[in-house]
């Protein structure tokens, strides 16, 4: 019975590794390493690209971020970078999410805590689901494979 339990835990952890890794630092499949921190009361993503170059990306409207709540993740299919943090001002705590794609920041958007409730200790997971099917082809052509894929960002 114990062996089955360890096997199930290994399968669950293996599945979690398939989904996009998220935390204060993440490595994209392209070899780019992203880390997130606060500098002068603003959230900053440090990107170390696989060619050796380094750049800092300042997240807009990210003042008052709680340092130990910072999370960064990459959607490997689109190359989009996502940053999640807890913003704390006084008694209010909010979860905020911003995205970065093709040199442009999107957001941030407040997902929790905007109604006066306290939202703390955010967790994020990026997950991609895809399926493939073959389209019918004409008599002289081979069938074409088509992939349908969607990326999800799970916030807890």
PDB file of C-alpha atoms in Angstrom:
ATOM      1  CA  UNK A   1       0.000   0.000   0.000  1.00  0.00           C
ATOM      2  CA  UNK A   2       2.856   2.346   0.836  1.00  0.00           C
ATOM      3  CA  UNK A   3       4.404   1.708  -2.584  1.00  0.00           C
ATOM      4  CA  UNK A   4       1.199   2.767  -4.332  1.00  0.00           C
ATOM      5  CA  UNK A   5       1.069   5.959  -2.284  1.00  0.00           C
ATOM      6  CA  UNK A   6       4.663   6.856  -3.257  1.00  0.00           C
ATOM      7  CA  UNK A   7       3.901   6.067  -6.884  1.00  0.00           C
ATOM      8  CA  UNK A   8       0.844   8.363  -6.872  1.00  0.00           C
ATOM      9  CA  UNK A   9       2.846  11.168  -5.261  1.00  0.00           C
ATOM     10  CA  UNK A  10       5.550  10.757  -7.924  1.00  0.00           C
ATOM     11  CA  UNK A  11       2.928  10.896 -10.705  1.00  0.00           C
ATOM     12  CA  UNK A  12       1.340  14.033  -9.228  1.00  0.00           C
ATOM     13  CA  UNK A  13       4.714  15.749  -8.839  1.00  0.00           C
ATOM     14  CA  UNK A  14       5.664  14.712 -12.375  1.00  0.00           C
ATOM     15  CA  UNK A  15       2.428  16.222 -13.704  1.00  0.00           C
ATOM     16  CA  UNK A  16       3.090  19.421 -11.764  1.00  0.00           C
ATOM     17  CA  UNK A  17       6.480  19.623 -13.488  1.00  0.00           C
ATOM     18  CA  UNK A  18       4.784  19.454 -16.899  1.00  0.00           C
ATOM     19  CA  UNK A  19       2.722  22.557 -16.159  1.00  0.00           C
ATOM     20  CA  UNK A  20       4.598  25.844 -16.370  1.00  0.00           C
ATOM     21  CA  UNK A  21       6.929  26.249 -13.437  1.00  0.00           C
ATOM     22  CA  UNK A  22       6.199  29.360 -11.427  1.00  0.00           C
ATOM     23  CA  UNK A  23       7.913  30.999  -8.457  1.00  0.00           C
ATOM     24  CA  UNK A  24      10.284  33.884  -7.818  1.00  0.00           C
ATOM     25  CA  UNK A  25      12.437  32.434 -10.623  1.00  0.00           C
ATOM     26  CA  UNK A  26      11.565  30.383 -13.697  1.00  0.00           C
ATOM     27  CA  UNK A  27      13.427  28.902 -16.639  1.00  0.00           C
ATOM     28  CA  UNK A  28      11.692  28.943 -20.025  1.00  0.00           C
ATOM     29  CA  UNK A  29      12.147  26.149 -22.544  1.00  0.00           C
ATOM     30  CA  UNK A  30      14.080  28.591 -24.716  1.00  0.00           C
ATOM     31  CA  UNK A  31      16.795  28.756 -22.036  1.00  0.00           C
ATOM     32  CA  UNK A  32      15.822  32.227 -20.807  1.00  0.00           C
ATOM     33  CA  UNK A  33      15.894  32.646 -17.016  1.00  0.00           C
ATOM     34  CA  UNK A  34      13.488  35.097 -15.364  1.00  0.00           C
ATOM     35  CA  UNK A  35      13.603  36.232 -11.749  1.00  0.00           C
ATOM     36  CA  UNK A  36      11.393  38.742  -9.960  1.00  0.00           C
ATOM     37  CA  UNK A  37      12.182  41.070  -7.055  1.00  0.00           C
ATOM     38  CA  UNK A  38      11.408  44.531  -5.767  1.00  0.00           C
ATOM     39  CA  UNK A  39      13.696  47.501  -6.431  1.00  0.00           C
ATOM     40  CA  UNK A  40      12.867  50.935  -5.015  1.00  0.00           C
ATOM     41  CA  UNK A  41       9.353  49.776  -4.066  1.00  0.00           C
ATOM     42  CA  UNK A  42       8.598  48.521  -7.608  1.00  0.00           C
ATOM     43  CA  UNK A  43       8.423  44.987  -9.027  1.00  0.00           C
ATOM     44  CA  UNK A  44      11.249  44.231 -11.464  1.00  0.00           C
ATOM     45  CA  UNK A  45      11.740  41.150 -13.629  1.00  0.00           C
ATOM     46  CA  UNK A  46      15.361  40.370 -14.459  1.00  0.00           C
ATOM     47  CA  UNK A  47      15.607  38.485 -17.753  1.00  0.00           C
ATOM     48  CA  UNK A  48      18.783  36.534 -18.488  1.00  0.00           C
ATOM     49  CA  UNK A  49      18.461  35.430 -22.100  1.00  0.00           C
ATOM     50  CA  UNK A  50      20.100  32.333 -23.531  1.00  0.00           C
ATOM     51  CA  UNK A  51      22.476  34.508 -25.612  1.00  0.00           C
ATOM     52  CA  UNK A  52      23.951  35.967 -22.392  1.00  0.00           C
ATOM     53  CA  UNK A  53      22.237  39.365 -22.438  1.00  0.00           C
ATOM     54  CA  UNK A  54      20.477  40.644 -19.332  1.00  0.00           C
ATOM     55  CA  UNK A  55      17.656  43.155 -19.101  1.00  0.00           C
ATOM     56  CA  UNK A  56      15.404  44.520 -16.375  1.00  0.00           C
ATOM     57  CA  UNK A  57      11.686  44.869 -16.985  1.00  0.00           C
ATOM     58  CA  UNK A  58       9.920  47.235 -14.581  1.00  0.00           C
ATOM     59  CA  UNK A  59       6.306  46.189 -13.954  1.00  0.00           C
ATOM     60  CA  UNK A  60       3.972  49.224 -14.149  1.00  0.00           C
ATOM     61  CA  UNK A  61       1.768  50.159 -11.178  1.00  0.00           C
ATOM     62  CA  UNK A  62       3.476  47.670  -8.873  1.00  0.00           C
ATOM     63  CA  UNK A  63       4.280  49.791  -5.800  1.00  0.00           C
ATOM     64  CA  UNK A  64       3.708  48.305  -2.328  1.00  0.00           C
ATOM     65  CA  UNK A  65       4.299  44.700  -3.466  1.00  0.00           C
ATOM     66  CA  UNK A  66       5.003  42.151  -0.750  1.00  0.00           C
ATOM     67  CA  UNK A  67       8.475  40.727  -1.524  1.00  0.00           C
ATOM     68  CA  UNK A  68       7.774  37.107  -0.534  1.00  0.00           C
ATOM     69  CA  UNK A  69       4.589  36.986  -2.643  1.00  0.00           C
ATOM     70  CA  UNK A  70       6.303  37.574  -6.014  1.00  0.00           C
ATOM     71  CA  UNK A  71       5.779  34.923  -8.705  1.00  0.00           C
ATOM     72  CA  UNK A  72       6.895  34.862 -12.339  1.00  0.00           C
ATOM     73  CA  UNK A  73       5.909  32.378 -15.036  1.00  0.00           C
ATOM     74  CA  UNK A  74       6.233  31.936 -18.789  1.00  0.00           C
ATOM     75  CA  UNK A  75       3.765  30.507 -21.277  1.00  0.00           C
ATOM     76  CA  UNK A  76       6.211  28.607 -23.470  1.00  0.00           C
ATOM     77  CA  UNK A  77       3.816  28.489 -26.413  1.00  0.00           C
ATOM     78  CA  UNK A  78       3.417  32.262 -26.755  1.00  0.00           C
ATOM     79  CA  UNK A  79       6.499  33.511 -24.883  1.00  0.00           C
ATOM     80  CA  UNK A  80       4.231  35.620 -22.660  1.00  0.00           C
ATOM     81  CA  UNK A  81       5.647  36.454 -19.240  1.00  0.00           C
ATOM     82  CA  UNK A  82       3.285  36.725 -16.250  1.00  0.00           C
ATOM     83  CA  UNK A  83       3.967  38.295 -12.862  1.00  0.00           C
ATOM     84  CA  UNK A  84       1.751  37.813  -9.796  1.00  0.00           C
ATOM     85  CA  UNK A  85       2.135  39.670  -6.509  1.00  0.00           C
ATOM     86  CA  UNK A  86       0.309  40.708  -3.382  1.00  0.00           C
ATOM     87  CA  UNK A  87      -0.137  44.445  -2.953  1.00  0.00           C
ATOM     88  CA  UNK A  88      -0.516  45.519   0.653  1.00  0.00           C
ATOM     89  CA  UNK A  89      -1.553  48.998   1.698  1.00  0.00           C
ATOM     90  CA  UNK A  90      -2.721  49.454   5.262  1.00  0.00           C
ATOM     91  CA  UNK A  91      -5.197  46.704   6.138  1.00  0.00           C
ATOM     92  CA  UNK A  92      -5.985  45.886   2.501  1.00  0.00           C
ATOM     93  CA  UNK A  93      -4.221  43.120   0.572  1.00  0.00           C
ATOM     94  CA  UNK A  94      -4.819  42.573  -3.142  1.00  0.00           C
ATOM     95  CA  UNK A  95      -3.589  40.033  -5.690  1.00  0.00           C
ATOM     96  CA  UNK A  96      -2.390  41.627  -8.923  1.00  0.00           C
ATOM     97  CA  UNK A  97      -1.377  40.046 -12.225  1.00  0.00           C
ATOM     98  CA  UNK A  98       0.475  41.635 -15.155  1.00  0.00           C
ATOM     99  CA  UNK A  99       1.539  40.146 -18.468  1.00  0.00           C
ATOM    100  CA  UNK A 100       4.398  41.025 -20.811  1.00  0.00           C
ATOM    101  CA  UNK A 101       4.351  40.081 -24.497  1.00  0.00           C
ATOM    102  CA  UNK A 102       6.238  41.484 -27.478  1.00  0.00           C
ATOM    103  CA  UNK A 103       7.686  44.363 -25.447  1.00  0.00           C
ATOM    104  CA  UNK A 104       4.356  45.533 -24.014  1.00  0.00           C
ATOM    105  CA  UNK A 105       2.958  45.204 -20.484  1.00  0.00           C
ATOM    106  CA  UNK A 106      -0.692  44.214 -20.139  1.00  0.00           C
ATOM    107  CA  UNK A 107      -2.304  45.126 -16.826  1.00  0.00           C
ATOM    108  CA  UNK A 108      -1.888  44.846 -13.951  1.00  0.00           C
ATOM    109  CA  UNK A 109      -5.314  43.543 -13.064  1.00  0.00           C
ATOM    110  CA  UNK A 110      -6.561  43.062  -9.511  1.00  0.00           C
ATOM    111  CA  UNK A 111      -7.979  39.553  -9.062  1.00  0.00           C
ATOM    112  CA  UNK A 112      -8.754  39.420  -5.357  1.00  0.00           C
ATOM    113  CA  UNK A 113      -8.993  41.785  -2.431  1.00  0.00           C
ATOM    114  CA  UNK A 114     -10.472  44.714  -4.338  1.00  0.00           C
ATOM    115  CA  UNK A 115     -13.729  44.392  -2.406  1.00  0.00           C
ATOM    116  CA  UNK A 116     -12.225  45.093   1.036  1.00  0.00           C
ATOM    117  CA  UNK A 117     -11.311  41.487   1.777  1.00  0.00           C
ATOM    118  CA  UNK A 118      -7.711  40.461   2.385  1.00  0.00           C
ATOM    119  CA  UNK A 119      -6.056  38.211  -0.199  1.00  0.00           C
ATOM    120  CA  UNK A 120      -2.669  36.831   0.775  1.00  0.00           C
ATOM    121  CA  UNK A 121      -0.054  34.210  -0.180  1.00  0.00           C
ATOM    122  CA  UNK A 122      -0.762  34.000  -3.923  1.00  0.00           C
ATOM    123  CA  UNK A 123       0.144  30.950  -5.984  1.00  0.00           C
ATOM    124  CA  UNK A 124       0.114  30.731  -9.771  1.00  0.00           C
ATOM    125  CA  UNK A 125       0.411  27.871 -12.264  1.00  0.00           C
ATOM    126  CA  UNK A 126       0.497  28.144 -16.060  1.00  0.00           C
ATOM    127  CA  UNK A 127      -0.957  25.123 -17.821  1.00  0.00           C
ATOM    128  CA  UNK A 128      -1.409  24.386 -21.531  1.00  0.00           C
ATOM    129  CA  UNK A 129      -3.917  21.929 -22.935  1.00  0.00           C
ATOM    130  CA  UNK A 130      -3.828  20.867 -26.569  1.00  0.00           C
ATOM    131  CA  UNK A 131      -5.446  18.331 -28.809  1.00  0.00           C
ATOM    132  CA  UNK A 132      -4.705  17.334 -32.387  1.00  0.00           C
ATOM    133  CA  UNK A 133      -6.981  16.132 -35.137  1.00  0.00           C
ATOM    134  CA  UNK A 134      -6.624  15.412 -38.840  1.00  0.00           C
ATOM    135  CA  UNK A 135      -8.570  17.421 -41.384  1.00  0.00           C
ATOM    136  CA  UNK A 136      -9.974  15.560 -44.321  1.00  0.00           C
ATOM    137  CA  UNK A 137      -7.915  15.976 -47.437  1.00  0.00           C
ATOM    138  CA  UNK A 138      -8.699  15.781 -51.106  1.00  0.00           C
ATOM    139  CA  UNK A 139      -8.089  12.480 -52.855  1.00  0.00           C
ATOM    140  CA  UNK A 140      -4.532  13.240 -53.974  1.00  0.00           C
ATOM    141  CA  UNK A 141      -3.413  15.038 -50.779  1.00  0.00           C
ATOM    142  CA  UNK A 142      -2.406  13.781 -47.394  1.00  0.00           C
ATOM    143  CA  UNK A 143      -4.494  14.701 -44.327  1.00  0.00           C
ATOM    144  CA  UNK A 144      -3.396  17.832 -42.468  1.00  0.00           C
ATOM    145  CA  UNK A 145      -2.840  17.694 -38.701  1.00  0.00           C
ATOM    146  CA  UNK A 146      -4.373  20.623 -36.810  1.00  0.00           C
ATOM    147  CA  UNK A 147      -3.555  21.484 -33.201  1.00  0.00           C
ATOM    148  CA  UNK A 148      -5.987  23.329 -30.968  1.00  0.00           C
ATOM    149  CA  UNK A 149      -4.369  24.670 -27.802  1.00  0.00           C
ATOM    150  CA  UNK A 150      -5.305  26.881 -24.884  1.00  0.00           C
ATOM    151  CA  UNK A 151      -3.189  28.214 -22.028  1.00  0.00           C
ATOM    152  CA  UNK A 152      -4.633  28.633 -18.536  1.00  0.00           C
ATOM    153  CA  UNK A 153      -3.328  30.632 -15.606  1.00  0.00           C
ATOM    154  CA  UNK A 154      -4.503  29.176 -12.309  1.00  0.00           C
ATOM    155  CA  UNK A 155      -4.485  31.528  -9.316  1.00  0.00           C
ATOM    156  CA  UNK A 156      -4.898  30.317  -5.750  1.00  0.00           C
TER     157      UNK A 156
END
